[in-house]
Amino acid sequence: MRHQSDLAVISRDHGGEYASAAREGASQAIQCADRFHIVKNLTEAIQVLLARCQAEILAEKKQRASGSDEQKTPVISIEEWRPPEPAYVEKVRLARRAGRYAHYQQVVESRQQGMKPQAIAQQLGQSVRTMQRWLAAGTFPETKKRRKRQSSFDVFAPYVLKRWQEGERNGLALWREIKAQGYTGTANGVYRHLETLKQAEVRASINPERIQKYSVNTAIWLFMRDPQKLDEIEREDLVAFCQASAPL
């Protein structure tokens, strides 16, 4: 075999013959696995991890279901984990609530005086359907909290939560760790999410039905394929796995 002195790197499979030939023909070159075998090795490693994590996820779900501990600290799901509401937003929200509550009190008092919903609605400038709904509820109807918008932090939330539970409280350090993993947000965004952890407990809400429908051999492709090529349901399933398990 002719010596190849100009080669710096040799990409090869795992065959011993290829390794021997590379050492003999280009001893100065660095040998590395080819692309196919790197992906193959990664796939096999994730399959092992998936099998372990799926078992842990379901076991934790059963343990939580059987537990009866009283929770004094507010608990929110990791899907709803968001920064605390800014003071000016809270002020506006509470002002609007006060106005709605005053209207509700008028509705109740008018009804007790014998007024019909149509007359009450006309008096307060509200729709009849709203009046009927308020009266049927029997209590002041709180507005539903707005659905949380997706953010670049969400995919890294399980990791940050895990590090927080391990005792890491340095926001800058956590930002640097997830930035190295691909996080594109600012350090301030991480700080704001950590403020929520000081006020409430964040837990990964587990959807066992969503996870159980996958075998290890099918779930692996959620992790190995380009996320942009997953359909909407597959992306939601991938998020469900990641939210339930920080290692995943």
C-alpha atoms as a PDB file:
ATOM      1  CA  MET A   1       0.000   0.000   0.000  1.00  0.00           C
ATOM      2  CA  ARG A   2       1.329   3.410  -0.942  1.00  0.00           C
ATOM      3  CA  HIS A   3       1.774   5.812   1.967  1.00  0.00           C
ATOM      4  CA  GLN A   4      -0.656   8.758   1.855  1.00  0.00           C
ATOM      5  CA  SER A   5       1.264  11.508   3.629  1.00  0.00           C
ATOM      6  CA  ASP A   6      -1.186  14.274   2.684  1.00  0.00           C
ATOM      7  CA  LEU A   7      -4.206  12.801   4.508  1.00  0.00           C
ATOM      8  CA  ALA A   8      -5.181  14.520   7.773  1.00  0.00           C
ATOM      9  CA  VAL A   9      -8.474  12.755   8.605  1.00  0.00           C
ATOM     10  CA  ILE A  10      -9.862   9.370   7.587  1.00  0.00           C
ATOM     11  CA  SER A  11     -13.593   8.709   7.950  1.00  0.00           C
ATOM     12  CA  ARG A  12     -14.351   4.989   8.134  1.00  0.00           C
ATOM     13  CA  ASP A  13     -16.740   2.352   9.468  1.00  0.00           C
ATOM     14  CA  HIS A  14     -15.996   0.043  12.385  1.00  0.00           C
ATOM     15  CA  GLY A  15     -14.277  -2.705  10.432  1.00  0.00           C
ATOM     16  CA  GLY A  16     -10.865  -3.694  11.763  1.00  0.00           C
ATOM     17  CA  GLU A  17      -9.474  -4.018   8.237  1.00  0.00           C
ATOM     18  CA  TYR A  18     -10.213  -0.361   7.534  1.00  0.00           C
ATOM     19  CA  ALA A  19      -8.503   0.671  10.777  1.00  0.00           C
ATOM     20  CA  SER A  20      -5.399  -1.377   9.963  1.00  0.00           C
ATOM     21  CA  ALA A  21      -5.237  -0.043   6.397  1.00  0.00           C
ATOM     22  CA  ALA A  22      -5.565   3.533   7.648  1.00  0.00           C
ATOM     23  CA  ARG A  23      -2.732   3.063  10.155  1.00  0.00           C
ATOM     24  CA  GLU A  24      -0.515   1.503   7.522  1.00  0.00           C
ATOM     25  CA  GLY A  25      -1.227   3.915   4.696  1.00  0.00           C
ATOM     26  CA  ALA A  26      -1.629   7.161   6.659  1.00  0.00           C
ATOM     27  CA  SER A  27      -0.350   6.786  10.196  1.00  0.00           C
ATOM     28  CA  GLN A  28      -0.382  10.567  10.691  1.00  0.00           C
ATOM     29  CA  ALA A  29      -4.118  10.858   9.979  1.00  0.00           C
ATOM     30  CA  ILE A  30      -6.831  11.072  12.624  1.00  0.00           C
ATOM     31  CA  GLN A  31      -9.359   8.260  12.279  1.00  0.00           C
ATOM     32  CA  CYS A  32     -13.041   8.912  12.959  1.00  0.00           C
ATOM     33  CA  ALA A  33     -16.347   7.155  12.424  1.00  0.00           C
ATOM     34  CA  ASP A  34     -18.220   7.966   9.233  1.00  0.00           C
ATOM     35  CA  ARG A  35     -21.506   9.876   9.284  1.00  0.00           C
ATOM     36  CA  PHE A  36     -23.679   6.768   8.947  1.00  0.00           C
ATOM     37  CA  HIS A  37     -22.113   5.038  11.943  1.00  0.00           C
ATOM     38  CA  ILE A  38     -22.154   8.171  14.100  1.00  0.00           C
ATOM     39  CA  VAL A  39     -25.921   8.446  13.544  1.00  0.00           C
ATOM     40  CA  LYS A  40     -26.319   4.694  14.079  1.00  0.00           C
ATOM     41  CA  ASN A  41     -24.439   4.864  17.387  1.00  0.00           C
ATOM     42  CA  LEU A  42     -26.491   7.874  18.494  1.00  0.00           C
ATOM     43  CA  THR A  43     -29.736   6.112  17.598  1.00  0.00           C
ATOM     44  CA  GLU A  44     -28.793   3.040  19.636  1.00  0.00           C
ATOM     45  CA  ALA A  45     -27.756   5.171  22.630  1.00  0.00           C
ATOM     46  CA  ILE A  46     -31.027   7.129  22.576  1.00  0.00           C
ATOM     47  CA  GLN A  47     -33.018   3.898  22.326  1.00  0.00           C
ATOM     48  CA  VAL A  48     -31.446   2.715  25.578  1.00  0.00           C
ATOM     49  CA  LEU A  49     -32.119   6.099  27.202  1.00  0.00           C
ATOM     50  CA  LEU A  50     -35.723   6.127  25.966  1.00  0.00           C
ATOM     51  CA  ALA A  51     -36.450   2.712  27.420  1.00  0.00           C
ATOM     52  CA  ARG A  52     -35.150   3.803  30.825  1.00  0.00           C
ATOM     53  CA  CYS A  53     -36.846   7.201  30.808  1.00  0.00           C
ATOM     54  CA  GLN A  54     -40.221   5.864  29.683  1.00  0.00           C
ATOM     55  CA  ALA A  55     -40.222   3.484  32.643  1.00  0.00           C
ATOM     56  CA  GLU A  56     -39.230   6.291  35.030  1.00  0.00           C
ATOM     57  CA  ILE A  57     -41.904   8.637  33.650  1.00  0.00           C
ATOM     58  CA  LEU A  58     -44.714   6.133  34.136  1.00  0.00           C
ATOM     59  CA  ALA A  59     -43.451   5.083  37.571  1.00  0.00           C
ATOM     60  CA  GLU A  60     -43.345   8.717  38.716  1.00  0.00           C
ATOM     61  CA  LYS A  61     -46.868   9.263  37.417  1.00  0.00           C
ATOM     62  CA  LYS A  62     -48.165   6.347  39.489  1.00  0.00           C
ATOM     63  CA  GLN A  63     -46.319   7.582  42.558  1.00  0.00           C
ATOM     64  CA  ARG A  64     -47.821  11.058  42.268  1.00  0.00           C
ATOM     65  CA  ALA A  65     -51.296   9.621  41.733  1.00  0.00           C
ATOM     66  CA  SER A  66     -51.051   7.566  44.931  1.00  0.00           C
ATOM     67  CA  GLY A  67     -49.549  10.396  47.004  1.00  0.00           C
ATOM     68  CA  SER A  68     -51.727  12.461  49.304  1.00  0.00           C
ATOM     69  CA  ASP A  69     -49.323  15.140  50.517  1.00  0.00           C
ATOM     70  CA  GLU A  70     -50.777  18.572  51.130  1.00  0.00           C
ATOM     71  CA  GLN A  71     -49.260  21.265  48.970  1.00  0.00           C
ATOM     72  CA  LYS A  72     -49.024  24.763  50.456  1.00  0.00           C
ATOM     73  CA  THR A  73     -46.808  26.266  47.755  1.00  0.00           C
ATOM     74  CA  PRO A  74     -48.685  26.999  44.499  1.00  0.00           C
ATOM     75  CA  VAL A  75     -48.010  24.344  41.873  1.00  0.00           C
ATOM     76  CA  ILE A  76     -47.996  25.063  38.154  1.00  0.00           C
ATOM     77  CA  SER A  77     -47.323  22.743  35.245  1.00  0.00           C
ATOM     78  CA  ILE A  78     -44.188  23.153  33.206  1.00  0.00           C
ATOM     79  CA  GLU A  79     -46.340  23.912  30.153  1.00  0.00           C
ATOM     80  CA  GLU A  80     -47.730  26.980  31.956  1.00  0.00           C
ATOM     81  CA  TRP A  81     -44.382  28.081  33.387  1.00  0.00           C
ATOM     82  CA  ARG A  82     -43.994  31.717  32.451  1.00  0.00           C
ATOM     83  CA  PRO A  83     -42.357  34.842  33.926  1.00  0.00           C
ATOM     84  CA  PRO A  84     -44.296  36.703  36.647  1.00  0.00           C
ATOM     85  CA  GLU A  85     -46.873  39.167  35.403  1.00  0.00           C
ATOM     86  CA  PRO A  86     -45.425  42.715  35.175  1.00  0.00           C
ATOM     87  CA  ALA A  87     -46.827  45.104  37.776  1.00  0.00           C
ATOM     88  CA  TYR A  88     -48.447  47.410  35.214  1.00  0.00           C
ATOM     89  CA  VAL A  89     -50.183  44.449  33.515  1.00  0.00           C
ATOM     90  CA  GLU A  90     -51.440  43.157  36.861  1.00  0.00           C
ATOM     91  CA  LYS A  91     -52.775  46.619  37.711  1.00  0.00           C
ATOM     92  CA  VAL A  92     -54.775  46.810  34.472  1.00  0.00           C
ATOM     93  CA  ARG A  93     -56.058  43.255  34.882  1.00  0.00           C
ATOM     94  CA  LEU A  94     -57.229  43.884  38.460  1.00  0.00           C
ATOM     95  CA  ALA A  95     -58.920  47.138  37.421  1.00  0.00           C
ATOM     96  CA  ARG A  96     -60.840  45.313  34.701  1.00  0.00           C
ATOM     97  CA  ARG A  97     -61.783  42.572  37.137  1.00  0.00           C
ATOM     98  CA  ALA A  98     -63.097  45.146  39.592  1.00  0.00           C
ATOM     99  CA  GLY A  99     -65.282  46.634  36.870  1.00  0.00           C
ATOM    100  CA  ARG A 100     -66.645  43.236  35.887  1.00  0.00           C
ATOM    101  CA  TYR A 101     -67.301  42.363  39.534  1.00  0.00           C
ATOM    102  CA  ALA A 102     -69.255  45.611  40.039  1.00  0.00           C
ATOM    103  CA  HIS A 103     -71.376  44.718  37.001  1.00  0.00           C
ATOM    104  CA  TYR A 104     -71.916  41.214  38.372  1.00  0.00           C
ATOM    105  CA  GLN A 105     -73.104  42.598  41.711  1.00  0.00           C
ATOM    106  CA  GLN A 106     -75.587  44.826  39.872  1.00  0.00           C
ATOM    107  CA  VAL A 107     -76.836  41.815  37.907  1.00  0.00           C
ATOM    108  CA  VAL A 108     -77.427  39.790  41.077  1.00  0.00           C
ATOM    109  CA  GLU A 109     -79.159  42.655  42.894  1.00  0.00           C
ATOM    110  CA  SER A 110     -81.368  43.451  39.872  1.00  0.00           C
ATOM    111  CA  ARG A 111     -82.384  39.804  39.541  1.00  0.00           C
ATOM    112  CA  GLN A 112     -83.223  39.632  43.241  1.00  0.00           C
ATOM    113  CA  GLN A 113     -85.490  42.621  42.679  1.00  0.00           C
ATOM    114  CA  GLY A 114     -87.374  40.675  40.000  1.00  0.00           C
ATOM    115  CA  MET A 115     -85.877  42.124  36.842  1.00  0.00           C
ATOM    116  CA  LYS A 116     -85.614  39.813  33.824  1.00  0.00           C
ATOM    117  CA  PRO A 117     -82.238  39.102  32.151  1.00  0.00           C
ATOM    118  CA  GLN A 118     -83.287  41.057  29.044  1.00  0.00           C
ATOM    119  CA  ALA A 119     -83.992  44.177  31.108  1.00  0.00           C
ATOM    120  CA  ILE A 120     -80.783  43.795  33.108  1.00  0.00           C
ATOM    121  CA  ALA A 121     -78.756  43.407  29.909  1.00  0.00           C
ATOM    122  CA  GLN A 122     -80.329  46.550  28.446  1.00  0.00           C
ATOM    123  CA  GLN A 123     -79.683  48.505  31.618  1.00  0.00           C
ATOM    124  CA  LEU A 124     -75.990  47.508  31.837  1.00  0.00           C
ATOM    125  CA  GLY A 125     -75.247  47.480  28.107  1.00  0.00           C
ATOM    126  CA  GLN A 126     -74.398  43.763  28.152  1.00  0.00           C
ATOM    127  CA  SER A 127     -75.643  40.916  26.000  1.00  0.00           C
ATOM    128  CA  VAL A 128     -78.574  38.824  27.202  1.00  0.00           C
ATOM    129  CA  ARG A 129     -76.480  35.678  26.809  1.00  0.00           C
ATOM    130  CA  THR A 130     -73.836  37.100  29.153  1.00  0.00           C
ATOM    131  CA  MET A 131     -76.473  37.909  31.775  1.00  0.00           C
ATOM    132  CA  GLN A 132     -77.959  34.417  31.508  1.00  0.00           C
ATOM    133  CA  ARG A 133     -74.520  32.823  31.817  1.00  0.00           C
ATOM    134  CA  TRP A 134     -73.647  34.894  34.877  1.00  0.00           C
ATOM    135  CA  LEU A 135     -76.917  34.098  36.589  1.00  0.00           C
ATOM    136  CA  ALA A 136     -76.698  30.392  35.784  1.00  0.00           C
ATOM    137  CA  ALA A 137     -73.178  30.164  37.215  1.00  0.00           C
ATOM    138  CA  GLY A 138     -74.329  31.310  40.644  1.00  0.00           C
ATOM    139  CA  THR A 139     -70.933  32.865  41.350  1.00  0.00           C
ATOM    140  CA  PHE A 140     -68.694  35.531  39.887  1.00  0.00           C
ATOM    141  CA  PRO A 141     -67.197  34.137  36.666  1.00  0.00           C
ATOM    142  CA  GLU A 142     -63.449  34.714  36.648  1.00  0.00           C
ATOM    143  CA  THR A 143     -61.911  35.223  33.229  1.00  0.00           C
ATOM    144  CA  LYS A 144     -59.814  32.378  31.890  1.00  0.00           C
ATOM    145  CA  LYS A 145     -56.099  32.921  31.907  1.00  0.00           C
ATOM    146  CA  ARG A 146     -54.720  33.538  28.465  1.00  0.00           C
ATOM    147  CA  ARG A 147     -53.033  30.600  26.816  1.00  0.00           C
ATOM    148  CA  LYS A 148     -49.280  30.705  27.204  1.00  0.00           C
ATOM    149  CA  ARG A 149     -47.426  31.684  24.062  1.00  0.00           C
ATOM    150  CA  GLN A 150     -44.651  29.428  22.843  1.00  0.00           C
ATOM    151  CA  SER A 151     -41.168  30.791  23.512  1.00  0.00           C
ATOM    152  CA  SER A 152     -37.579  29.789  22.791  1.00  0.00           C
ATOM    153  CA  PHE A 153     -37.229  28.928  26.499  1.00  0.00           C
ATOM    154  CA  ASP A 154     -39.851  26.161  26.480  1.00  0.00           C
ATOM    155  CA  VAL A 155     -37.691  23.386  25.049  1.00  0.00           C
ATOM    156  CA  PHE A 156     -35.006  24.101  27.679  1.00  0.00           C
ATOM    157  CA  ALA A 157     -37.472  24.371  30.574  1.00  0.00           C
ATOM    158  CA  PRO A 158     -37.053  20.723  31.741  1.00  0.00           C
ATOM    159  CA  TYR A 159     -33.276  21.148  31.891  1.00  0.00           C
ATOM    160  CA  VAL A 160     -33.453  24.443  33.805  1.00  0.00           C
ATOM    161  CA  LEU A 161     -36.014  22.960  36.203  1.00  0.00           C
ATOM    162  CA  LYS A 162     -33.775  19.945  36.807  1.00  0.00           C
ATOM    163  CA  ARG A 163     -30.740  22.162  37.503  1.00  0.00           C
ATOM    164  CA  TRP A 164     -32.837  24.330  39.847  1.00  0.00           C
ATOM    165  CA  GLN A 165     -33.949  21.237  41.756  1.00  0.00           C
ATOM    166  CA  GLU A 166     -30.285  20.206  41.983  1.00  0.00           C
ATOM    167  CA  GLY A 167     -29.539  23.507  43.726  1.00  0.00           C
ATOM    168  CA  GLU A 168     -28.301  25.779  40.925  1.00  0.00           C
ATOM    169  CA  ARG A 169     -29.587  29.306  41.598  1.00  0.00           C
ATOM    170  CA  ASN A 170     -27.248  31.353  39.395  1.00  0.00           C
ATOM    171  CA  GLY A 171     -29.302  32.648  36.475  1.00  0.00           C
ATOM    172  CA  LEU A 172     -26.247  33.624  34.446  1.00  0.00           C
ATOM    173  CA  ALA A 173     -24.767  30.149  34.825  1.00  0.00           C
ATOM    174  CA  LEU A 174     -28.038  28.522  33.737  1.00  0.00           C
ATOM    175  CA  TRP A 175     -28.266  30.869  30.758  1.00  0.00           C
ATOM    176  CA  ARG A 176     -24.740  29.930  29.693  1.00  0.00           C
ATOM    177  CA  GLU A 177     -25.539  26.220  30.016  1.00  0.00           C
ATOM    178  CA  ILE A 178     -28.642  26.322  27.824  1.00  0.00           C
ATOM    179  CA  LYS A 179     -27.043  28.792  25.428  1.00  0.00           C
ATOM    180  CA  ALA A 180     -24.400  26.125  24.776  1.00  0.00           C
ATOM    181  CA  GLN A 181     -27.296  23.762  23.975  1.00  0.00           C
ATOM    182  CA  GLY A 182     -28.812  26.132  21.431  1.00  0.00           C
ATOM    183  CA  TYR A 183     -30.934  28.593  23.435  1.00  0.00           C
ATOM    184  CA  THR A 184     -31.222  31.860  21.507  1.00  0.00           C
ATOM    185  CA  GLY A 185     -32.943  33.964  24.166  1.00  0.00           C
ATOM    186  CA  THR A 186     -31.393  36.489  26.528  1.00  0.00           C
ATOM    187  CA  ALA A 187     -30.116  35.997  30.067  1.00  0.00           C
ATOM    188  CA  ASN A 188     -32.902  38.327  31.219  1.00  0.00           C
ATOM    189  CA  GLY A 189     -35.458  35.868  29.870  1.00  0.00           C
ATOM    190  CA  VAL A 190     -33.959  33.144  32.073  1.00  0.00           C
ATOM    191  CA  TYR A 191     -33.894  35.452  35.117  1.00  0.00           C
ATOM    192  CA  ARG A 192     -37.592  36.238  34.678  1.00  0.00           C
ATOM    193  CA  HIS A 193     -38.508  32.542  34.513  1.00  0.00           C
ATOM    194  CA  LEU A 194     -36.468  31.878  37.666  1.00  0.00           C
ATOM    195  CA  GLU A 195     -38.517  34.515  39.512  1.00  0.00           C
ATOM    196  CA  THR A 196     -41.533  32.244  39.085  1.00  0.00           C
ATOM    197  CA  LEU A 197     -39.621  29.359  40.723  1.00  0.00           C
ATOM    198  CA  LYS A 198     -39.148  31.534  43.814  1.00  0.00           C
ATOM    199  CA  GLN A 199     -42.909  31.907  44.170  1.00  0.00           C
ATOM    200  CA  ALA A 200     -44.300  28.561  43.040  1.00  0.00           C
ATOM    201  CA  GLU A 201     -43.336  24.963  42.397  1.00  0.00           C
ATOM    202  CA  VAL A 202     -43.108  23.969  38.761  1.00  0.00           C
ATOM    203  CA  ARG A 203     -43.812  20.336  37.953  1.00  0.00           C
ATOM    204  CA  ALA A 204     -43.630  18.416  34.728  1.00  0.00           C
ATOM    205  CA  SER A 205     -47.164  17.343  33.926  1.00  0.00           C
ATOM    206  CA  ILE A 206     -47.053  13.894  32.433  1.00  0.00           C
ATOM    207  CA  ASN A 207     -49.428  12.720  29.736  1.00  0.00           C
ATOM    208  CA  PRO A 208     -49.023   8.921  29.947  1.00  0.00           C
ATOM    209  CA  GLU A 209     -51.497   8.274  27.154  1.00  0.00           C
ATOM    210  CA  ARG A 210     -49.467  10.426  24.783  1.00  0.00           C
ATOM    211  CA  ILE A 211     -46.229   8.710  25.747  1.00  0.00           C
ATOM    212  CA  GLN A 212     -47.540   5.152  26.053  1.00  0.00           C
ATOM    213  CA  LYS A 213     -48.734   5.061  22.447  1.00  0.00           C
ATOM    214  CA  TYR A 214     -45.090   4.993  21.376  1.00  0.00           C
ATOM    215  CA  SER A 215     -42.789   2.017  21.548  1.00  0.00           C
ATOM    216  CA  VAL A 216     -39.092   2.729  21.967  1.00  0.00           C
ATOM    217  CA  ASN A 217     -38.509   1.876  18.307  1.00  0.00           C
ATOM    218  CA  THR A 218     -41.093   4.413  17.112  1.00  0.00           C
ATOM    219  CA  ALA A 219     -40.333   7.146  19.660  1.00  0.00           C
ATOM    220  CA  ILE A 220     -36.690   7.212  18.601  1.00  0.00           C
ATOM    221  CA  TRP A 221     -37.615   8.869  15.305  1.00  0.00           C
ATOM    222  CA  LEU A 222     -39.116  11.850  17.105  1.00  0.00           C
ATOM    223  CA  PHE A 223     -35.609  12.545  18.376  1.00  0.00           C
ATOM    224  CA  MET A 224     -33.552  11.552  15.333  1.00  0.00           C
ATOM    225  CA  ARG A 225     -35.465  13.397  12.607  1.00  0.00           C
ATOM    226  CA  ASP A 226     -35.159  17.085  11.791  1.00  0.00           C
ATOM    227  CA  PRO A 227     -37.781  18.818  14.015  1.00  0.00           C
ATOM    228  CA  GLN A 228     -38.830  20.930  11.035  1.00  0.00           C
ATOM    229  CA  LYS A 229     -39.925  17.753   9.238  1.00  0.00           C
ATOM    230  CA  LEU A 230     -42.176  16.549  12.060  1.00  0.00           C
ATOM    231  CA  ASP A 231     -45.888  17.228  11.707  1.00  0.00           C
ATOM    232  CA  GLU A 232     -47.789  19.161  14.380  1.00  0.00           C
ATOM    233  CA  ILE A 233     -48.839  16.091  16.379  1.00  0.00           C
ATOM    234  CA  GLU A 234     -45.321  14.633  16.285  1.00  0.00           C
ATOM    235  CA  ARG A 235     -43.862  17.933  17.509  1.00  0.00           C
ATOM    236  CA  GLU A 236     -46.359  17.983  20.384  1.00  0.00           C
ATOM    237  CA  ASP A 237     -45.444  14.397  21.244  1.00  0.00           C
ATOM    238  CA  LEU A 238     -41.742  15.279  21.234  1.00  0.00           C
ATOM    239  CA  VAL A 239     -42.428  18.178  23.598  1.00  0.00           C
ATOM    240  CA  ALA A 240     -44.436  15.824  25.857  1.00  0.00           C
ATOM    241  CA  PHE A 241     -41.452  13.469  26.132  1.00  0.00           C
ATOM    242  CA  CYS A 242     -39.008  16.317  26.819  1.00  0.00           C
ATOM    243  CA  GLN A 243     -41.239  17.993  29.388  1.00  0.00           C
ATOM    244  CA  ALA A 244     -41.651  14.725  31.257  1.00  0.00           C
ATOM    245  CA  SER A 245     -37.941  13.895  31.305  1.00  0.00           C
ATOM    246  CA  ALA A 246     -34.976  16.280  31.589  1.00  0.00           C
ATOM    247  CA  PRO A 247     -32.477  13.667  30.252  1.00  0.00           C
ATOM    248  CA  LEU A 248     -34.602  13.256  27.110  1.00  0.00           C
END
